[in-house]
Short mmCIF file of C-alpha atoms and ligand atoms in Angstrom, two decimals:
data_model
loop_
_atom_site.label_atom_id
_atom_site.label_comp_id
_atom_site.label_asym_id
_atom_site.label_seq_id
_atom_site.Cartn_x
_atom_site.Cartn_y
_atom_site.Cartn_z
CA UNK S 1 5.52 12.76 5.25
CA UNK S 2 4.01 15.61 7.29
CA UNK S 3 0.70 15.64 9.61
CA UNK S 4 0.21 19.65 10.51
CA UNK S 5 4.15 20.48 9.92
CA UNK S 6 5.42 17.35 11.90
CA UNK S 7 7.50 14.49 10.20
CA UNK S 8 5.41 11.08 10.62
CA UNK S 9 6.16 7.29 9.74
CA UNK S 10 3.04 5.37 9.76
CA UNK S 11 4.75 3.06 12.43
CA UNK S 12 7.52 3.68 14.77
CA UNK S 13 9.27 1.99 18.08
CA UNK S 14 8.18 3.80 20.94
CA UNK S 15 10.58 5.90 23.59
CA UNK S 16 10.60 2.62 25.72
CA UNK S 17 12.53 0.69 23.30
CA UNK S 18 10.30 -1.91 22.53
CA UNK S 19 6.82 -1.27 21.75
CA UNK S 20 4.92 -0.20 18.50
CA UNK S 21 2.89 2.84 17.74
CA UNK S 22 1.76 3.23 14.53
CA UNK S 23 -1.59 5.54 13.49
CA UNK S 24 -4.45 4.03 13.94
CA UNK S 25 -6.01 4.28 10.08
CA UNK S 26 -9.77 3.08 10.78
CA UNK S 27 -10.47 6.75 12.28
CA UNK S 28 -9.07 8.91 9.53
CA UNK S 29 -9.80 11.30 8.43
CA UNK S 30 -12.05 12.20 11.40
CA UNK S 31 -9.87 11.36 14.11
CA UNK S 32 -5.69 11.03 14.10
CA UNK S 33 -4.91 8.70 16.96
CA UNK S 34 -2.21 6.62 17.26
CA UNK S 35 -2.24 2.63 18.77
CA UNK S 36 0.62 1.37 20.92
CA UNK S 37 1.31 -2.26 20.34
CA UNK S 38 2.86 -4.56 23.01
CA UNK S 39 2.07 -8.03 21.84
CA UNK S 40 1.98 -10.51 19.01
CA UNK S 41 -2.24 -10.28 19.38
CA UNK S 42 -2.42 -6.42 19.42
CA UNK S 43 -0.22 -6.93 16.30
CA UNK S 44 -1.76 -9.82 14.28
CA UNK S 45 -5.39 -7.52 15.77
CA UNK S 46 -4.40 -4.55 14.30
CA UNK S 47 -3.41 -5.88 10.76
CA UNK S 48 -6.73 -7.92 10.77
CA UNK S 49 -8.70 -5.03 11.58
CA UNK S 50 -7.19 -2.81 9.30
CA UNK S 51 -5.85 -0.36 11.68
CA UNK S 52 -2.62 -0.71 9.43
CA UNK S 53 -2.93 -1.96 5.96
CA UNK S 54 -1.50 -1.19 2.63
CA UNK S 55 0.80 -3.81 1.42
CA UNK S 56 4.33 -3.06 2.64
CA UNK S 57 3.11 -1.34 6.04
CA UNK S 58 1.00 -4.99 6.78
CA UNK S 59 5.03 -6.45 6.31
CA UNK S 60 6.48 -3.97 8.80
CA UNK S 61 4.05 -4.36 10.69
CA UNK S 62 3.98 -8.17 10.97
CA UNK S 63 8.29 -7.64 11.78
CA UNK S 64 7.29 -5.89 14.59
CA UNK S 65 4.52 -8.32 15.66
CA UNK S 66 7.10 -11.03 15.31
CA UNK S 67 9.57 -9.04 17.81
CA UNK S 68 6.85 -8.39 20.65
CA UNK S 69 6.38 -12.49 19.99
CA UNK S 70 9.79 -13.39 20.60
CA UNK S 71 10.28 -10.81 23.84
CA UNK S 72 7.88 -12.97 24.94
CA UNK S 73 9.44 -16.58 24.48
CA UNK S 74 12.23 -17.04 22.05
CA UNK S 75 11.85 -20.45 21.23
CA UNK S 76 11.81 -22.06 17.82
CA UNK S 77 8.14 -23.43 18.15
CA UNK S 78 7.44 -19.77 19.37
CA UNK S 79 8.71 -17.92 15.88
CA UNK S 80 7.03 -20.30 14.07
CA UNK S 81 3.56 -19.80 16.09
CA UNK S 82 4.24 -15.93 15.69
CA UNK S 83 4.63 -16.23 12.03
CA UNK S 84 1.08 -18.48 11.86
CA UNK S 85 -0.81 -16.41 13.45
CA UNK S 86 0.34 -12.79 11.69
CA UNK S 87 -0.05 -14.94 8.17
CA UNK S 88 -3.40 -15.81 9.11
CA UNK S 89 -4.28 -12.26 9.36
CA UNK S 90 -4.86 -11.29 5.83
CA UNK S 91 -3.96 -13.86 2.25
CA UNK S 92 -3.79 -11.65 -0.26
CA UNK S 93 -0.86 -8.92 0.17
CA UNK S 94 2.51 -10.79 -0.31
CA UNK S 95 4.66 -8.81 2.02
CA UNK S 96 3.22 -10.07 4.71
CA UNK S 97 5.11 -13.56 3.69
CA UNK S 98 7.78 -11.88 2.82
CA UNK S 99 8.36 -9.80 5.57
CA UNK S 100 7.76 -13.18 7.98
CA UNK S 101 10.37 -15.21 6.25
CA UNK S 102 12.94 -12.06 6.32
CA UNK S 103 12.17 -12.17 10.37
CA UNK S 104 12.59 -15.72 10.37
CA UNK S 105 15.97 -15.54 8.16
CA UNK S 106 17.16 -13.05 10.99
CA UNK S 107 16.98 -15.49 14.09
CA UNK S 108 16.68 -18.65 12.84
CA UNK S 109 20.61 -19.11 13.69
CA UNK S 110 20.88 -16.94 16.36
CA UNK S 111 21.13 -18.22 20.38
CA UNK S 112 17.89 -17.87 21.88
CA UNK S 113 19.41 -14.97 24.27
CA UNK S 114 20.61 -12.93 21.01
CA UNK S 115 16.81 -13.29 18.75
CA UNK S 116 15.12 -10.30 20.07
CA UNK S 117 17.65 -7.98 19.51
CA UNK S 118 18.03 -9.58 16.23
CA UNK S 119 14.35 -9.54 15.61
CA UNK S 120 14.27 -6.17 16.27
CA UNK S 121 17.25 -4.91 14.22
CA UNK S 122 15.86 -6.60 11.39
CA UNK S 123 11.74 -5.35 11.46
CA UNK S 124 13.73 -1.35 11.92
CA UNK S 125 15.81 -2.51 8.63
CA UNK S 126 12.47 -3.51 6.87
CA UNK S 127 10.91 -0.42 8.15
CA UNK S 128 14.01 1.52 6.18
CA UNK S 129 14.36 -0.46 3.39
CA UNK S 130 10.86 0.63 2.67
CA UNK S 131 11.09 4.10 2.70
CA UNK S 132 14.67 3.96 0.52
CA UNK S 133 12.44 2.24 -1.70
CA UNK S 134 9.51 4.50 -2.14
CA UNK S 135 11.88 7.22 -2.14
CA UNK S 136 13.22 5.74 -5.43
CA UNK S 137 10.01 4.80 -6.82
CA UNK S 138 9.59 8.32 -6.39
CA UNK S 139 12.24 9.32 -8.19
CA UNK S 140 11.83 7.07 -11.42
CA UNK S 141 8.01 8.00 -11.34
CA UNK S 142 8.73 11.56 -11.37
CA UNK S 143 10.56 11.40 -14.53
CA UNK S 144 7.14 9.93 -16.31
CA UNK S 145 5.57 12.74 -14.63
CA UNK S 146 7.72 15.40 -16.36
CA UNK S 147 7.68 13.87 -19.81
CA UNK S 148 3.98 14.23 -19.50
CA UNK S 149 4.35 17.47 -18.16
CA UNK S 150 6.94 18.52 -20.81
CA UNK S 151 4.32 17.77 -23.56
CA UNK S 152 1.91 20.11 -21.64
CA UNK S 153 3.23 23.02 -20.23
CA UNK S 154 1.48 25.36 -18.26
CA UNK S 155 -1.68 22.47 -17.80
CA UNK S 156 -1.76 20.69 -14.70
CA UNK S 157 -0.80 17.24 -14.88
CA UNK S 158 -3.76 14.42 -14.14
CA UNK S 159 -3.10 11.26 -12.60
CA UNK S 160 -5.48 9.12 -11.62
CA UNK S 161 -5.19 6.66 -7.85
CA UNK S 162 -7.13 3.93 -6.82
CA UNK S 163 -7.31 2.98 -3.19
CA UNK S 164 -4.35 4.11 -0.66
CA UNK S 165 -1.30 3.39 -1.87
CA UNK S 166 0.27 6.02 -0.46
CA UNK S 167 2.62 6.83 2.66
CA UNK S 168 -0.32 5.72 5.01
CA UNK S 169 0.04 2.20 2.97
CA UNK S 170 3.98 1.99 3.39
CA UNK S 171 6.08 3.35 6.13
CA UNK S 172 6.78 6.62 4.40
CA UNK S 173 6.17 8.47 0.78
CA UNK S 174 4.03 5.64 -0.43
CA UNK S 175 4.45 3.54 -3.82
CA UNK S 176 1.76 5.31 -5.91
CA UNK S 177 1.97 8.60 -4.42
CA UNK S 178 5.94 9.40 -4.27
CA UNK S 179 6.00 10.52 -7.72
CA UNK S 180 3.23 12.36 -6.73
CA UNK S 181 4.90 13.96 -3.53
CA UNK S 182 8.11 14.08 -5.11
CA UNK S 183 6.53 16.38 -8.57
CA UNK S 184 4.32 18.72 -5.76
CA UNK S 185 7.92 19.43 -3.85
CA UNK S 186 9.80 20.02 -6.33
CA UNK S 187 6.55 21.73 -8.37
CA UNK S 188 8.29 25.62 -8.09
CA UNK S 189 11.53 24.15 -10.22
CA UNK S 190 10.16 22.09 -12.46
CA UNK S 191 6.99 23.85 -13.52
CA UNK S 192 4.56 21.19 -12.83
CA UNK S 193 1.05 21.56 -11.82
CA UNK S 194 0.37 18.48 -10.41
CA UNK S 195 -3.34 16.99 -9.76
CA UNK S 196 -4.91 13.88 -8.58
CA UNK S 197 -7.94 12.11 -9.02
CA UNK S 198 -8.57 10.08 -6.11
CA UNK S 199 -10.81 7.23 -6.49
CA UNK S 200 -12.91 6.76 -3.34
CA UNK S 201 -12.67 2.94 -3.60
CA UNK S 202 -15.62 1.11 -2.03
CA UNK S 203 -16.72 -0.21 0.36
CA UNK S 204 -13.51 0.82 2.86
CA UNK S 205 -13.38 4.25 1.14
CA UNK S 206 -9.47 3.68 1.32
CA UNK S 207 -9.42 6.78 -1.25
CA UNK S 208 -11.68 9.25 -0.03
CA UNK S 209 -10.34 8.38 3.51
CA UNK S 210 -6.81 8.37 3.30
CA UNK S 211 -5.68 8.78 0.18
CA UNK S 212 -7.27 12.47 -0.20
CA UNK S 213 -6.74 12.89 3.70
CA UNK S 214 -2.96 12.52 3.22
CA UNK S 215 -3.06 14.68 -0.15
CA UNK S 216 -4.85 17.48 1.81
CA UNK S 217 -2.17 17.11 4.74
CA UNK S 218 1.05 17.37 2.17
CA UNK S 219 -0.91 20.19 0.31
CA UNK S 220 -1.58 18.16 -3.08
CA UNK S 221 -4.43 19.43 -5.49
CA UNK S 222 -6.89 16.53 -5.70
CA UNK S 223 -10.42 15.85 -6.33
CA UNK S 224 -12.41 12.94 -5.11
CA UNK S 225 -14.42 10.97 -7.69
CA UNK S 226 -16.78 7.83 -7.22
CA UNK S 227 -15.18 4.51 -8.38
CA UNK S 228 -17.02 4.94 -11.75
CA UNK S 229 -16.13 7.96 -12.92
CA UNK S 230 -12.56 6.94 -14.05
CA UNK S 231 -13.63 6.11 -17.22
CA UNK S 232 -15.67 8.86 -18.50
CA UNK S 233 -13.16 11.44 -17.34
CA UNK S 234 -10.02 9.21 -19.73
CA UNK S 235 -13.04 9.71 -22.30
CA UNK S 236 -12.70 13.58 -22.40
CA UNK S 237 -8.63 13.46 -21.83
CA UNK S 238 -8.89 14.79 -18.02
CA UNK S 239 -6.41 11.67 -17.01
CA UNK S 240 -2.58 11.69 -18.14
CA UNK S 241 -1.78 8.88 -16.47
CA UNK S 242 -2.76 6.37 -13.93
CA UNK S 243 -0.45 5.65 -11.06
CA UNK S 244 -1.63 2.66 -8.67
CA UNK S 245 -0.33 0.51 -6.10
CA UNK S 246 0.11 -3.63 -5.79
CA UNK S 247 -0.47 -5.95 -3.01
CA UNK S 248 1.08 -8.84 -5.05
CA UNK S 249 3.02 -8.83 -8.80
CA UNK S 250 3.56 -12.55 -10.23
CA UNK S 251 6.50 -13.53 -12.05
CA UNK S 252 5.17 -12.31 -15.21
CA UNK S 253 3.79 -9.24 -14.48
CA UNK S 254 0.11 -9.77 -13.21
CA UNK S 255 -1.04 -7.33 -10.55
CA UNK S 256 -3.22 -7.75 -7.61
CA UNK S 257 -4.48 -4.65 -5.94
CA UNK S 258 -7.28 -3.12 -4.33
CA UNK S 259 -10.57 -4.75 -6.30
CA UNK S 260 -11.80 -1.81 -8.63
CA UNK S 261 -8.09 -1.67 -10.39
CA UNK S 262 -8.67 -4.08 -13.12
CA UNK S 263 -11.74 -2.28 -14.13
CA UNK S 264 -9.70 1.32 -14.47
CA UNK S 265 -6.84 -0.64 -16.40
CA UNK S 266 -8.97 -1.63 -18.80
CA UNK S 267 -10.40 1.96 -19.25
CA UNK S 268 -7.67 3.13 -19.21
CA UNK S 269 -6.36 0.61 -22.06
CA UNK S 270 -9.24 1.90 -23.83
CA UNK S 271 -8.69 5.51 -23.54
CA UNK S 272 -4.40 5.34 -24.70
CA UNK S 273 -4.04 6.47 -20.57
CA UNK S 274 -0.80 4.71 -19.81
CA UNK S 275 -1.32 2.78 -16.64
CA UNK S 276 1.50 2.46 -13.80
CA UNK S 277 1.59 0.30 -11.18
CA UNK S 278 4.06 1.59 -7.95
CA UNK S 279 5.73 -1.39 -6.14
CA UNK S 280 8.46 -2.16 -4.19
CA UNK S 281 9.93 -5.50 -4.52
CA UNK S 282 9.00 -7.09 -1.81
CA UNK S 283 5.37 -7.03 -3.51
CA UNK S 284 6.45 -9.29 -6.43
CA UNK S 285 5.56 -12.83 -5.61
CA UNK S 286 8.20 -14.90 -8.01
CA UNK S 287 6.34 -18.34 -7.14
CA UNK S 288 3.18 -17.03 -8.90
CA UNK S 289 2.71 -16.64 -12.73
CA UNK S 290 -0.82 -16.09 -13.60
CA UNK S 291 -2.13 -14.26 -11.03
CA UNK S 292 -6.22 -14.90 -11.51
CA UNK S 293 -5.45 -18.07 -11.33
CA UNK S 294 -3.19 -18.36 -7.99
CA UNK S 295 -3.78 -15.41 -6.11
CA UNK S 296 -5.74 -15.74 -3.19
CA UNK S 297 -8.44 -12.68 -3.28
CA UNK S 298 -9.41 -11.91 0.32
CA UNK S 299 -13.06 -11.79 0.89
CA UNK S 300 -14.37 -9.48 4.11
CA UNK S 301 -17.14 -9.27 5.99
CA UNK S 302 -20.77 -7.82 4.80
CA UNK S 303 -20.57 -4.72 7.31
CA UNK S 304 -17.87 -3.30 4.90
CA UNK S 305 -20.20 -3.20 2.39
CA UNK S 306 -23.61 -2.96 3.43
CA UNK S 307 -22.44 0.32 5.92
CA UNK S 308 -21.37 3.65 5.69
CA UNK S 309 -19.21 5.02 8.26
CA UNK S 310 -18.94 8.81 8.46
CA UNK S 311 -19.33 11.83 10.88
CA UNK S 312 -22.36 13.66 11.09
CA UNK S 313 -23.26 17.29 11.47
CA UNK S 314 -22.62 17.62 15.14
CA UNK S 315 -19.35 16.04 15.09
CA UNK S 316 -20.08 11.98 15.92
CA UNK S 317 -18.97 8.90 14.22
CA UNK S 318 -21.70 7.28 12.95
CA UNK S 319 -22.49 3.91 11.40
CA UNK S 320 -25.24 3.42 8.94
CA UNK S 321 -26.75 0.75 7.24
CA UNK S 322 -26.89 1.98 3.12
CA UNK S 323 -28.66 -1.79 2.09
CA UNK S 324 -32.23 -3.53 2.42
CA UNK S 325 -32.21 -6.07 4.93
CA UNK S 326 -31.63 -9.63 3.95
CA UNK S 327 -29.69 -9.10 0.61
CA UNK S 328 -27.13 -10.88 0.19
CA UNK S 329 -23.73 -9.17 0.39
CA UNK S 330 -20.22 -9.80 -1.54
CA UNK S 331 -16.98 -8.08 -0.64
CA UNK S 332 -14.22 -9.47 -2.90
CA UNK S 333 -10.88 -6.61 -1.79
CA UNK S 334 -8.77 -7.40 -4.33
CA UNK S 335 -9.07 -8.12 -8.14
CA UNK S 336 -6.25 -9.12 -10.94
CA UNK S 337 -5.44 -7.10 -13.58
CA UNK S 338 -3.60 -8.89 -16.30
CA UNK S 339 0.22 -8.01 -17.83
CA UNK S 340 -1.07 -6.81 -20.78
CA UNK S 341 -3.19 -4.00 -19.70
CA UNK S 342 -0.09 -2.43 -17.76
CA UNK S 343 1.90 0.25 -19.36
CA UNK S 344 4.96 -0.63 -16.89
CA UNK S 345 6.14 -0.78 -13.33
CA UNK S 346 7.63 1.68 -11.30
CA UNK S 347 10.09 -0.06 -8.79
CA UNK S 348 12.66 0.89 -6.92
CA UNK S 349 15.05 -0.38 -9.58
CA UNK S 350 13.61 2.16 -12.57
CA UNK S 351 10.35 1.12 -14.57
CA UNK S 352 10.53 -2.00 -16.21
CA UNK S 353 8.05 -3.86 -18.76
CA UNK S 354 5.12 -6.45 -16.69
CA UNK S 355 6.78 -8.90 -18.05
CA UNK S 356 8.27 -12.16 -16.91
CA UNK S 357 11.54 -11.10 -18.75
CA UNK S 358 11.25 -8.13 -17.23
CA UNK S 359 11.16 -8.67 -13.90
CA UNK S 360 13.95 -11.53 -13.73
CA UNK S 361 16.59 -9.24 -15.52
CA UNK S 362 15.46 -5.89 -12.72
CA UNK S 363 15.46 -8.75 -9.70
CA UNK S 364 17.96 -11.40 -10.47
CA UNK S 365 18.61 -12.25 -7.43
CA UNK S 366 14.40 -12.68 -6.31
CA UNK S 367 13.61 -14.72 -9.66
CA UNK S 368 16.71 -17.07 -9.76
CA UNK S 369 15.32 -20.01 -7.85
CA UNK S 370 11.87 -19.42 -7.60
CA UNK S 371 9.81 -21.57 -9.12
CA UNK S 372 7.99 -20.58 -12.90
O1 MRU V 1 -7.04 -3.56 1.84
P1 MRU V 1 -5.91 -2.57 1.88
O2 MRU V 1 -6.33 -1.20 2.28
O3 MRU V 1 -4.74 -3.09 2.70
O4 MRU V 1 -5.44 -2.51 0.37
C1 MRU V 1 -4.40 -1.66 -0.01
C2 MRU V 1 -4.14 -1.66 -1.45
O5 MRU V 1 -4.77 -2.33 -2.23
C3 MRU V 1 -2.97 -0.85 -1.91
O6 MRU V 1 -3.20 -0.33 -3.18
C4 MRU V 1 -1.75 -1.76 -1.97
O7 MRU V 1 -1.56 -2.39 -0.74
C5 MRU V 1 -0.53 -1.04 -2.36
S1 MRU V 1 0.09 -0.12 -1.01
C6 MRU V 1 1.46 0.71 -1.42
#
């Protein structure tokens, strides 16, 4: 998408061939600067520290980190170290895994001499795949934006986000958000009016950060709520529909995402708001069926939660403590919502029911095998 008129990717290979830049997302929306990585630790750092995050970016992002490894030695024992130490980095998103076994697919047979240039065409086909996919998430999304739209003309159109999972969370156009993008461009034809609430999604603020920062860049109408007002606004018929993102879909249909999503799902069950989830389909974890059961929920450190992180008047980052000291802190990122309280998913193969039947007839190919 564009930053100030220019065509971005959240991560790219730099002019020398072989290292990574990718934008640095801990200093939006204050600061856009970008991070050049050159080896497996500035990779496996930079997904830790959240400098890139969002499931399918952490994937493309682990590819590269698995390249830089391998330029390095291109041993057997040295992919496999690579791929411990990027998995390490975060539990709960599942491209990650996925994205380390399609790496390891790609030189596994390969002469020692030929993996990096394997490696490396494989982590740029990731990086593609992922924006072919988003692009037709987008495209299937859109058309549940203009039946809503249809039934409402000439009133905007309200969807409701939670956390980034837009282009900043993917390589480009973003799960969540392509619809989004896609309605805004085409907005003159089709006569939509397209808004967004934007949850700000404590404690990382992954919302009011990037979410609305990106929004504001592509020139999309959206208003910034706190995490709680979700529900009163499906209350009084301000949301049409929610549109969120997924770090990890089971078998049958269970979604992990950024914690906060369960609670709008059931809202929004409560409300008649049909709920979306975006995903590509390298987020669906076939292994997995009930997903509060067997999906690991990452757990962060206290300074998430217990700071605030903005800019103040005269123009500095600041860092300030929001708690008492000595309480006790919790910072759960992720939470499950269940099957049931999801309207459908928007893939890149069309929107299909969050079901287990519903996923093995769209992905065949993913579910055959697994275990279930
Ligand atoms: O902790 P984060 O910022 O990596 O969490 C991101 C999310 O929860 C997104 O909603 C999810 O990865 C989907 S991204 C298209």
């Amino acid at each position: 998408m564009k930053v100030d008129g220019k065509h971005t990717r959240t991560i790219w290979l730099e002019a020398d061939g072989w290292s990574v830049g990718a934008i640095d997302q801990t200093l939006l929306p204050h600061r856009f600067n970008t991070l050049r990585l050159a080896t497996l630790d500035d990779a496996a750092r930079a997904i830790k520290t959240m400098q890139v995050r969002g499931a399918p970016l952490i994937g493309a992002a682990a590819a590269y980190g698995v390249c830089l490894a391998l330029r390095a030695d291109a041993s057997d024992e040295s992919v496999a170290r690579a791929c411990a130490t990027l998995l390490a980095t975060r539990p709960t998103a599942i491209n990650l895994k996925w994205a380390l076994d399609e790496m390891t697919a790609a030189v596994r047979n390969q002469p020692r001499e030929a993996r990096v240039a394997a490696a490396y065409r494989r982590a740029a086909e990731i990086c593609d795949e992922d924006v072919v996919n988003c692009q037709a998430i987008g495209r299937h999304g859109l058309k549940l934006i203009e039946q809503i739209a249809a039934r409402k003309p000439n009133k905007p159109v309200n969807v409701l986000t939670h956390c980034n999972a837009g282009w900043l969370a993917t390589v480009d156009w973003g799960t969540a958000t392509a619809p989004i993008y896609m309605a805004h461009d085409k907005a003159h034809d089709l006569g939509i009016d397209i808004h967004v609430w934007v949850d700000e999604t404590r404690p990382r603020n992954q919302g009011a950060s990037l979410t609305a920062w990106e929004l504001g860049k592509h020139g999309v109408k959206h208003t910034i709520i706190a995490d709680n007002t979700g529900g009163h606004l499906m209350q009084h018929g301000l949301v049409d529909m929610a549109i969120v993102g997924a770090d990890r879909v089971t078998a049958r249909g269970d979604v992990c995402n950024k914690i906060g999503t369960y609670l709008k799902a059931l809202a929004a069950k409560d409300n008649g708001v049909p709920f979306y989830v975006a995903l590509p389909s390298p987020s669906i974890d076939f292994t997995v069926s009930d997903g509060i059961a067997e999906i690991p929920i990452e757990q962060r450190g206290a300074g998430e939660q217990s700071t605030m992180t903005g800019r103040t008047a005269d123009g500095r980052i600041e860092t300030v403590q929001i708690v008492p000291d000595g309480s006790a802190v919790a910072n759960y990122g992720f939470d499950v919502t269940p099957a049931r309280l999801v309207t459908g998913l928007i893939t890149e193969r069309g929107v299909i029911e969050a079901t287990r039947s519903g996923l093995a007839a769209a992905f065949p190919e993913r579910a055959s095998g697994a275990e279930f």
